[in-house]
PDB file of C-alpha atoms and ligand atoms in Angstrom:
ATOM      1  CA  MET A 847       0.000   0.000   0.000  1.00  0.00           C
ATOM      2  CA  THR A 848       1.259   3.512  -0.784  1.00  0.00           C
ATOM      3  CA  ARG A 849      -0.103   6.841   0.368  1.00  0.00           C
ATOM      4  CA  SER A 850      -2.006   9.580  -1.359  1.00  0.00           C
ATOM      5  CA  ALA A 851      -0.884  13.193  -1.003  1.00  0.00           C
ATOM      6  CA  GLU A 852      -3.896  13.841   1.203  1.00  0.00           C
ATOM      7  CA  GLN A 853      -3.067  10.931   3.509  1.00  0.00           C
ATOM      8  CA  THR A 854       0.485  12.232   3.845  1.00  0.00           C
ATOM      9  CA  MET A 855      -0.770  15.714   4.720  1.00  0.00           C
ATOM     10  CA  GLN A 856      -3.226  14.433   7.313  1.00  0.00           C
ATOM     11  CA  PHE A 857      -0.565  12.142   8.763  1.00  0.00           C
ATOM     12  CA  LEU A 858       1.902  15.010   9.165  1.00  0.00           C
ATOM     13  CA  PHE A 859      -0.788  17.271  10.570  1.00  0.00           C
ATOM     14  CA  ALA A 860      -1.694  14.668  13.215  1.00  0.00           C
ATOM     15  CA  ILE A 861       1.862  14.168  14.431  1.00  0.00           C
ATOM     16  CA  ARG A 862       2.607  17.896  14.398  1.00  0.00           C
ATOM     17  CA  SER A 863      -0.489  18.635  16.465  1.00  0.00           C
ATOM     18  CA  ARG A 864       0.743  16.073  19.003  1.00  0.00           C
ATOM     19  CA  GLY A 865       3.997  17.925  19.554  1.00  0.00           C
ATOM     20  CA  VAL A 866       6.376  16.806  16.816  1.00  0.00           C
ATOM     21  CA  THR A 867       7.616  20.164  15.568  1.00  0.00           C
ATOM     22  CA  ASP A 868      11.284  19.550  14.645  1.00  0.00           C
ATOM     23  CA  LYS A 869      11.575  20.220  10.891  1.00  0.00           C
ATOM     24  CA  ARG A 870      14.227  17.582  10.199  1.00  0.00           C
ATOM     25  CA  VAL A 871      12.145  14.958  11.998  1.00  0.00           C
ATOM     26  CA  LEU A 872       8.969  15.923  10.125  1.00  0.00           C
ATOM     27  CA  THR A 873      10.829  15.807   6.796  1.00  0.00           C
ATOM     28  CA  ALA A 874      12.203  12.337   7.594  1.00  0.00           C
ATOM     29  CA  MET A 875       8.715  11.158   8.566  1.00  0.00           C
ATOM     30  CA  GLU A 876       7.326  12.586   5.349  1.00  0.00           C
ATOM     31  CA  LYS A 877       9.875  10.560   3.384  1.00  0.00           C
ATOM     32  CA  VAL A 878       9.177   7.202   5.038  1.00  0.00           C
ATOM     33  CA  ASP A 879       5.865   5.640   3.987  1.00  0.00           C
ATOM     34  CA  ARG A 880       4.494   3.751   7.028  1.00  0.00           C
ATOM     35  CA  GLY A 881       2.335   1.713   4.637  1.00  0.00           C
ATOM     36  CA  PHE A 882       5.365  -0.436   3.730  1.00  0.00           C
ATOM     37  CA  PHE A 883       5.834  -1.460   7.367  1.00  0.00           C
ATOM     38  CA  VAL A 884       2.259  -2.521   8.178  1.00  0.00           C
ATOM     39  CA  LYS A 885       1.034  -5.661   6.452  1.00  0.00           C
ATOM     40  CA  GLY A 886      -2.108  -7.788   6.344  1.00  0.00           C
ATOM     41  CA  LEU A 887      -5.273  -7.012   8.264  1.00  0.00           C
ATOM     42  CA  PHE A 888      -4.198  -3.621   9.511  1.00  0.00           C
ATOM     43  CA  ALA A 889      -2.610  -2.272   6.322  1.00  0.00           C
ATOM     44  CA  ASP A 890      -5.429   0.201   5.687  1.00  0.00           C
ATOM     45  CA  ARG A 891      -4.830   1.820   9.076  1.00  0.00           C
ATOM     46  CA  ALA A 892      -1.132   2.520   8.454  1.00  0.00           C
ATOM     47  CA  TYR A 893      -1.655   6.287   8.279  1.00  0.00           C
ATOM     48  CA  GLU A 894      -3.620   6.582  11.505  1.00  0.00           C
ATOM     49  CA  ASP A 895      -1.843   7.748  14.643  1.00  0.00           C
ATOM     50  CA  MET A 896      -2.060   4.452  16.502  1.00  0.00           C
ATOM     51  CA  PRO A 897       0.169   1.466  17.288  1.00  0.00           C
ATOM     52  CA  LEU A 898      -0.625  -1.651  15.191  1.00  0.00           C
ATOM     53  CA  PRO A 899       0.263  -5.375  15.430  1.00  0.00           C
ATOM     54  CA  ILE A 900       3.212  -6.550  13.277  1.00  0.00           C
ATOM     55  CA  GLY A 901       3.476 -10.265  14.158  1.00  0.00           C
ATOM     56  CA  SER A 902       5.412 -12.211  16.834  1.00  0.00           C
ATOM     57  CA  GLY A 903       3.157 -10.469  19.387  1.00  0.00           C
ATOM     58  CA  GLN A 904       4.870  -7.130  18.731  1.00  0.00           C
ATOM     59  CA  THR A 905       3.664  -3.708  17.587  1.00  0.00           C
ATOM     60  CA  ILE A 906       4.744  -0.855  15.351  1.00  0.00           C
ATOM     61  CA  SER A 907       4.682   2.212  17.595  1.00  0.00           C
ATOM     62  CA  GLN A 908       2.267   5.111  17.297  1.00  0.00           C
ATOM     63  CA  PRO A 909       3.656   7.620  14.742  1.00  0.00           C
ATOM     64  CA  SER A 910       3.420  10.621  17.090  1.00  0.00           C
ATOM     65  CA  VAL A 911       5.404   8.671  19.717  1.00  0.00           C
ATOM     66  CA  VAL A 912       7.997   7.696  17.076  1.00  0.00           C
ATOM     67  CA  GLY A 913       8.273  11.394  16.191  1.00  0.00           C
ATOM     68  CA  MET A 914       8.514  12.449  19.822  1.00  0.00           C
ATOM     69  CA  MET A 915      11.304   9.935  20.515  1.00  0.00           C
ATOM     70  CA  THR A 916      13.191  10.846  17.343  1.00  0.00           C
ATOM     71  CA  GLN A 917      12.934  14.528  18.230  1.00  0.00           C
ATOM     72  CA  ALA A 918      14.194  13.921  21.786  1.00  0.00           C
ATOM     73  CA  LEU A 919      17.182  11.991  20.421  1.00  0.00           C
ATOM     74  CA  GLN A 920      18.529  15.134  18.628  1.00  0.00           C
ATOM     75  CA  VAL A 921      20.133  13.123  15.830  1.00  0.00           C
ATOM     76  CA  THR A 922      22.681  14.868  13.624  1.00  0.00           C
ATOM     77  CA  ALA A 923      24.021  13.801  10.217  1.00  0.00           C
ATOM     78  CA  ARG A 924      27.303  12.721  11.834  1.00  0.00           C
ATOM     79  CA  ASP A 925      25.735  10.414  14.431  1.00  0.00           C
ATOM     80  CA  THR A 926      25.990   6.678  14.772  1.00  0.00           C
ATOM     81  CA  VAL A 927      22.734   5.535  16.351  1.00  0.00           C
ATOM     82  CA  LEU A 928      21.868   2.269  18.083  1.00  0.00           C
ATOM     83  CA  GLU A 929      18.228   1.169  18.126  1.00  0.00           C
ATOM     84  CA  ILE A 930      17.096  -1.722  20.318  1.00  0.00           C
ATOM     85  CA  GLY A 931      13.847  -3.269  19.024  1.00  0.00           C
ATOM     86  CA  THR A 932      13.744  -3.125  15.209  1.00  0.00           C
ATOM     87  CA  GLY A 933      10.176  -4.493  15.051  1.00  0.00           C
ATOM     88  CA  SER A 934       8.747  -3.458  11.686  1.00  0.00           C
ATOM     89  CA  GLY A 935      11.808  -1.328  10.880  1.00  0.00           C
ATOM     90  CA  TYR A 936       9.800   1.906  10.715  1.00  0.00           C
ATOM     91  CA  GLN A 937      11.729   3.788  13.409  1.00  0.00           C
ATOM     92  CA  ALA A 938      15.074   2.660  11.947  1.00  0.00           C
ATOM     93  CA  ALA A 939      14.046   3.857   8.473  1.00  0.00           C
ATOM     94  CA  ILE A 940      13.249   7.313   9.856  1.00  0.00           C
ATOM     95  CA  LEU A 941      16.563   7.425  11.720  1.00  0.00           C
ATOM     96  CA  SER A 942      18.404   6.424   8.540  1.00  0.00           C
ATOM     97  CA  HIS A 943      17.426   9.782   6.989  1.00  0.00           C
ATOM     98  CA  LEU A 944      18.844  11.711   9.948  1.00  0.00           C
ATOM     99  CA  ALA A 945      21.977   9.824  11.000  1.00  0.00           C
ATOM    100  CA  ARG A 946      25.193   8.678   9.382  1.00  0.00           C
ATOM    101  CA  ARG A 947      24.653   5.072  10.387  1.00  0.00           C
ATOM    102  CA  VAL A 948      21.975   3.122  12.243  1.00  0.00           C
ATOM    103  CA  TYR A 949      22.551  -0.191  14.008  1.00  0.00           C
ATOM    104  CA  THR A 950      19.233  -1.847  14.808  1.00  0.00           C
ATOM    105  CA  VAL A 951      18.890  -4.954  16.977  1.00  0.00           C
ATOM    106  CA  GLU A 952      15.919  -7.346  17.169  1.00  0.00           C
ATOM    107  CA  ARG A 953      15.410 -10.637  19.074  1.00  0.00           C
ATOM    108  CA  TYR A 954      12.883 -12.146  16.579  1.00  0.00           C
ATOM    109  CA  LYS A 955      14.510 -13.502  13.431  1.00  0.00           C
ATOM    110  CA  SER A 956      11.294 -13.145  11.385  1.00  0.00           C
ATOM    111  CA  LEU A 957      11.173  -9.410  12.161  1.00  0.00           C
ATOM    112  CA  VAL A 958      14.863  -9.010  11.266  1.00  0.00           C
ATOM    113  CA  MET A 959      14.205 -10.696   7.903  1.00  0.00           C
ATOM    114  CA  SER A 960      11.050  -8.756   7.028  1.00  0.00           C
ATOM    115  CA  SER A 961      12.486  -5.367   8.017  1.00  0.00           C
ATOM    116  CA  LYS A 962      15.686  -6.086   6.068  1.00  0.00           C
ATOM    117  CA  GLN A 963      13.607  -6.761   2.952  1.00  0.00           C
ATOM    118  CA  ILE A 964      11.888  -3.397   3.297  1.00  0.00           C
ATOM    119  CA  PHE A 965      15.243  -1.598   3.831  1.00  0.00           C
ATOM    120  CA  GLU A 966      16.532  -3.214   0.626  1.00  0.00           C
ATOM    121  CA  PHE A 967      13.378  -2.325  -1.272  1.00  0.00           C
ATOM    122  CA  LEU A 968      13.720   1.290  -0.109  1.00  0.00           C
ATOM    123  CA  LYS A 969      17.417   1.224  -1.137  1.00  0.00           C
ATOM    124  CA  THR A 970      18.523   2.177   2.350  1.00  0.00           C
ATOM    125  CA  THR A 971      22.254   1.663   2.702  1.00  0.00           C
ATOM    126  CA  ASN A 972      23.098   2.952   6.186  1.00  0.00           C
ATOM    127  CA  ILE A 973      21.085   0.551   8.350  1.00  0.00           C
ATOM    128  CA  ILE A 974      22.841  -2.477   9.822  1.00  0.00           C
ATOM    129  CA  SER A 975      20.325  -5.054  11.087  1.00  0.00           C
ATOM    130  CA  ILE A 976      21.408  -7.427  13.804  1.00  0.00           C
ATOM    131  CA  TYR A 977      19.617 -10.489  15.197  1.00  0.00           C
ATOM    132  CA  ALA A 978      20.581 -10.493  18.880  1.00  0.00           C
ATOM    133  CA  ASP A 979      19.502  -9.740  22.434  1.00  0.00           C
ATOM    134  CA  GLY A 980      19.753  -5.975  22.476  1.00  0.00           C
ATOM    135  CA  SER A 981      19.702  -5.644  26.245  1.00  0.00           C
ATOM    136  CA  ARG A 982      23.486  -6.116  26.143  1.00  0.00           C
ATOM    137  CA  GLY A 983      23.887  -3.509  23.404  1.00  0.00           C
ATOM    138  CA  LEU A 984      26.613  -3.934  20.796  1.00  0.00           C
ATOM    139  CA  PRO A 985      29.952  -3.793  22.652  1.00  0.00           C
ATOM    140  CA  ASP A 986      31.982  -4.249  19.455  1.00  0.00           C
ATOM    141  CA  GLN A 987      30.443  -1.199  17.755  1.00  0.00           C
ATOM    142  CA  ALA A 988      30.262   1.008  20.880  1.00  0.00           C
ATOM    143  CA  PRO A 989      30.339   3.820  21.855  1.00  0.00           C
ATOM    144  CA  PHE A 990      27.282   5.387  20.205  1.00  0.00           C
ATOM    145  CA  ASP A 991      26.282   9.040  19.805  1.00  0.00           C
ATOM    146  CA  LYS A 992      22.643   8.167  20.343  1.00  0.00           C
ATOM    147  CA  ILE A 993      20.760   5.110  21.664  1.00  0.00           C
ATOM    148  CA  ILE A 994      17.011   4.520  21.375  1.00  0.00           C
ATOM    149  CA  LEU A 995      15.037   1.664  22.942  1.00  0.00           C
ATOM    150  CA  THR A 996      11.601   0.935  21.555  1.00  0.00           C
ATOM    151  CA  ALA A 997      10.784  -1.667  24.221  1.00  0.00           C
ATOM    152  CA  ALA A 998      10.336  -0.890  27.918  1.00  0.00           C
ATOM    153  CA  ALA A 999      12.899  -1.840  30.554  1.00  0.00           C
ATOM    154  CA  GLU A1000      12.358  -1.456  34.296  1.00  0.00           C
ATOM    155  CA  ASP A1001      15.480   0.709  34.424  1.00  0.00           C
ATOM    156  CA  PRO A1002      17.941   1.874  31.765  1.00  0.00           C
ATOM    157  CA  PRO A1003      20.078  -1.248  31.080  1.00  0.00           C
ATOM    158  CA  GLY A1004      23.637  -0.827  32.434  1.00  0.00           C
ATOM    159  CA  PRO A1005      25.405  -2.127  29.289  1.00  0.00           C
ATOM    160  CA  LEU A1006      23.546   0.449  27.181  1.00  0.00           C
ATOM    161  CA  LEU A1007      24.367   3.321  29.523  1.00  0.00           C
ATOM    162  CA  SER A1008      28.033   2.380  29.326  1.00  0.00           C
ATOM    163  CA  GLN A1009      27.924   2.249  25.492  1.00  0.00           C
ATOM    164  CA  LEU A1010      26.789   5.875  25.235  1.00  0.00           C
ATOM    165  CA  LYS A1011      29.409   8.516  24.362  1.00  0.00           C
ATOM    166  CA  ILE A1012      29.962  11.436  26.723  1.00  0.00           C
ATOM    167  CA  GLY A1013      27.525  14.082  25.492  1.00  0.00           C
ATOM    168  CA  GLY A1014      25.427  11.297  23.977  1.00  0.00           C
ATOM    169  CA  VAL A1015      21.659  10.913  24.370  1.00  0.00           C
ATOM    170  CA  MET A1016      19.566   7.824  25.089  1.00  0.00           C
ATOM    171  CA  VAL A1017      15.763   7.810  24.815  1.00  0.00           C
ATOM    172  CA  LEU A1018      13.751   4.931  26.263  1.00  0.00           C
ATOM    173  CA  PRO A1019      10.521   3.919  27.955  1.00  0.00           C
ATOM    174  CA  VAL A1020      11.002   2.722  31.548  1.00  0.00           C
ATOM    175  CA  GLY A1021       8.590   0.994  33.909  1.00  0.00           C
ATOM    176  CA  GLN A1022       6.616  -2.219  34.430  1.00  0.00           C
ATOM    177  CA  SER A1023       5.350  -3.826  31.229  1.00  0.00           C
ATOM    178  CA  ASP A1024       1.685  -4.036  32.323  1.00  0.00           C
ATOM    179  CA  SER A1025       1.308  -0.425  33.407  1.00  0.00           C
ATOM    180  CA  VAL A1026       1.916   3.088  32.184  1.00  0.00           C
ATOM    181  CA  GLN A1027       5.606   3.737  31.566  1.00  0.00           C
ATOM    182  CA  SER A1028       7.634   6.922  31.366  1.00  0.00           C
ATOM    183  CA  LEU A1029       9.486   7.956  28.278  1.00  0.00           C
ATOM    184  CA  ILE A1030      12.789   9.347  29.493  1.00  0.00           C
ATOM    185  CA  LYS A1031      15.846  11.009  28.038  1.00  0.00           C
ATOM    186  CA  VAL A1032      19.277  10.244  29.485  1.00  0.00           C
ATOM    187  CA  ILE A1033      22.272  12.466  28.725  1.00  0.00           C
ATOM    188  CA  ARG A1034      25.748  11.201  29.513  1.00  0.00           C
ATOM    189  CA  THR A1035      27.898  13.896  31.066  1.00  0.00           C
ATOM    190  CA  LYS A1036      31.584  13.818  32.039  1.00  0.00           C
ATOM    191  CA  SER A1037      30.664  12.947  35.581  1.00  0.00           C
ATOM    192  CA  GLY A1038      27.560  10.771  35.176  1.00  0.00           C
ATOM    193  CA  TYR A1039      24.057  10.792  33.708  1.00  0.00           C
ATOM    194  CA  ASP A1040      21.273  13.392  33.646  1.00  0.00           C
ATOM    195  CA  TYR A1041      17.667  12.172  33.444  1.00  0.00           C
ATOM    196  CA  GLU A1042      14.648  13.981  32.064  1.00  0.00           C
ATOM    197  CA  ASP A1043      10.993  12.826  31.900  1.00  0.00           C
ATOM    198  CA  ILE A1044       9.265  13.351  28.556  1.00  0.00           C
ATOM    199  CA  ARG A1045       5.760  11.854  28.869  1.00  0.00           C
ATOM    200  CA  ASP A1046       3.758   8.723  29.702  1.00  0.00           C
ATOM    201  CA  VAL A1047       3.836   5.919  27.135  1.00  0.00           C
ATOM    202  CA  ARG A1048       3.007   2.229  26.713  1.00  0.00           C
ATOM    203  CA  PHE A1049       5.477  -0.125  25.047  1.00  0.00           C
ATOM    204  CA  VAL A1050       5.987  -3.884  24.774  1.00  0.00           C
ATOM    205  CA  PRO A1051       8.615  -5.105  27.277  1.00  0.00           C
ATOM    206  CA  LEU A1052      12.323  -5.451  26.658  1.00  0.00           C
ATOM    207  CA  VAL A1053      12.859  -9.209  27.013  1.00  0.00           C
ATOM    208  CA  GLU A1054      16.230 -10.848  27.553  1.00  0.00           C
ATOM    209  CA  GLY A1055      17.427 -13.654  25.263  1.00  0.00           C
ATOM    210  CA  LEU A1056      16.398 -14.474  21.697  1.00  0.00           C
ATOM    211  CA  GLY A1057      12.728 -14.787  20.698  1.00  0.00           C
ATOM    212  CA  LYS A1058      10.976 -17.921  19.367  1.00  0.00           C
ATOM    213  CA  ASP A1059       9.111 -17.202  16.133  1.00  0.00           C
ATOM    214  CA  ASP A1060       5.563 -18.613  15.851  1.00  0.00           C
TER     215      ASP A1060
HETATM  216  N1  SAH B1680      10.820   0.245  16.622  1.00  0.00           N
HETATM  217  C1  SAH B1680       9.761  -0.664  16.240  1.00  0.00           C
HETATM  218  C2  SAH B1680       8.796  -0.929  17.392  1.00  0.00           C
HETATM  219  C3  SAH B1680       9.023  -2.287  17.829  1.00  0.00           C
HETATM  220  S1  SAH B1680       8.173  -2.915  19.220  1.00  0.00           S
HETATM  221  C4  SAH B1680       9.058  -0.192  14.991  1.00  0.00           C
HETATM  222  O1  SAH B1680       9.364   0.893  14.504  1.00  0.00           O
HETATM  223  O2  SAH B1680       8.232  -0.943  14.469  1.00  0.00           O
HETATM  224  C5  SAH B1680       9.577  -3.408  20.173  1.00  0.00           C
HETATM  225  C6  SAH B1680      10.457  -4.467  19.576  1.00  0.00           C
HETATM  226  O3  SAH B1680      11.498  -4.703  20.530  1.00  0.00           O
HETATM  227  C7  SAH B1680       9.796  -5.813  19.330  1.00  0.00           C
HETATM  228  O4  SAH B1680       9.948  -6.192  17.999  1.00  0.00           O
HETATM  229  C8  SAH B1680      10.531  -6.758  20.273  1.00  0.00           C
HETATM  230  O5  SAH B1680      10.699  -8.071  19.748  1.00  0.00           O
HETATM  231  C9  SAH B1680      11.874  -6.059  20.423  1.00  0.00           C
HETATM  232  N2  SAH B1680      12.634  -6.450  21.616  1.00  0.00           N
HETATM  233  C10 SAH B1680      12.203  -6.661  22.891  1.00  0.00           C
HETATM  234  N3  SAH B1680      13.231  -7.029  23.681  1.00  0.00           N
HETATM  235  C11 SAH B1680      14.356  -7.030  22.904  1.00  0.00           C
HETATM  236  C12 SAH B1680      15.730  -7.323  23.137  1.00  0.00           C
HETATM  237  N4  SAH B1680      16.182  -7.707  24.350  1.00  0.00           N
HETATM  238  N5  SAH B1680      16.587  -7.237  22.105  1.00  0.00           N
HETATM  239  C13 SAH B1680      16.164  -6.862  20.858  1.00  0.00           C
HETATM  240  N6  SAH B1680      14.879  -6.576  20.569  1.00  0.00           N
HETATM  241  C14 SAH B1680      13.976  -6.657  21.583  1.00  0.00           C
END
């Protein structure tokens, strides 16, 4: 499914009215057609501002939340970004327009395969997809300028905090999986970490180990 000009306009209007105002982020979200990342039953709802199922019990996040997180991450064209929780690949595709390089990690092989196919179809060359448990981060590629988690942990995982550059930013949902979580921004300083609350959110949990595909 591909979008009409009117759908694109309404989509951008909806996310802007929910607080996504950064021009670079809006331009990246205009470029990436969410219709490619939502398949099957829910395909005709791809341009609505809601999370949708993507298989393996996971969800593609709500577009306004994707925009909010991307905006909070303050990605520049020189950044190497680490994303934990590839899912459909939608967030990674948006980041690929803003960053130099995006490493994205997913624990379900089927989601790694399907997102990789979309990245190839879109001729995206700066996304590196990795099938692994992202709660340990990617020690071999660290440190990162920016880190984004799209699954909720109870606390920011220690390995990820240590893989953030000084001056780097990490955005993640924290809290119990069955309740409202907080989206937070962590900035690594020379002497430690600064924390800032952004808003309440609801995400699927960050789960340790590799996933079993259905
Ligand atoms: N960013 C995604 C949203 C994905 S939902 C998108 O744009 O569509 C969160 C994803 O995190 C799920 O696919 C889930 O399988 C994955 N996940 C959860 N725990 C993980 C872990 N420890 N390592 C890697 N991926 C994980």
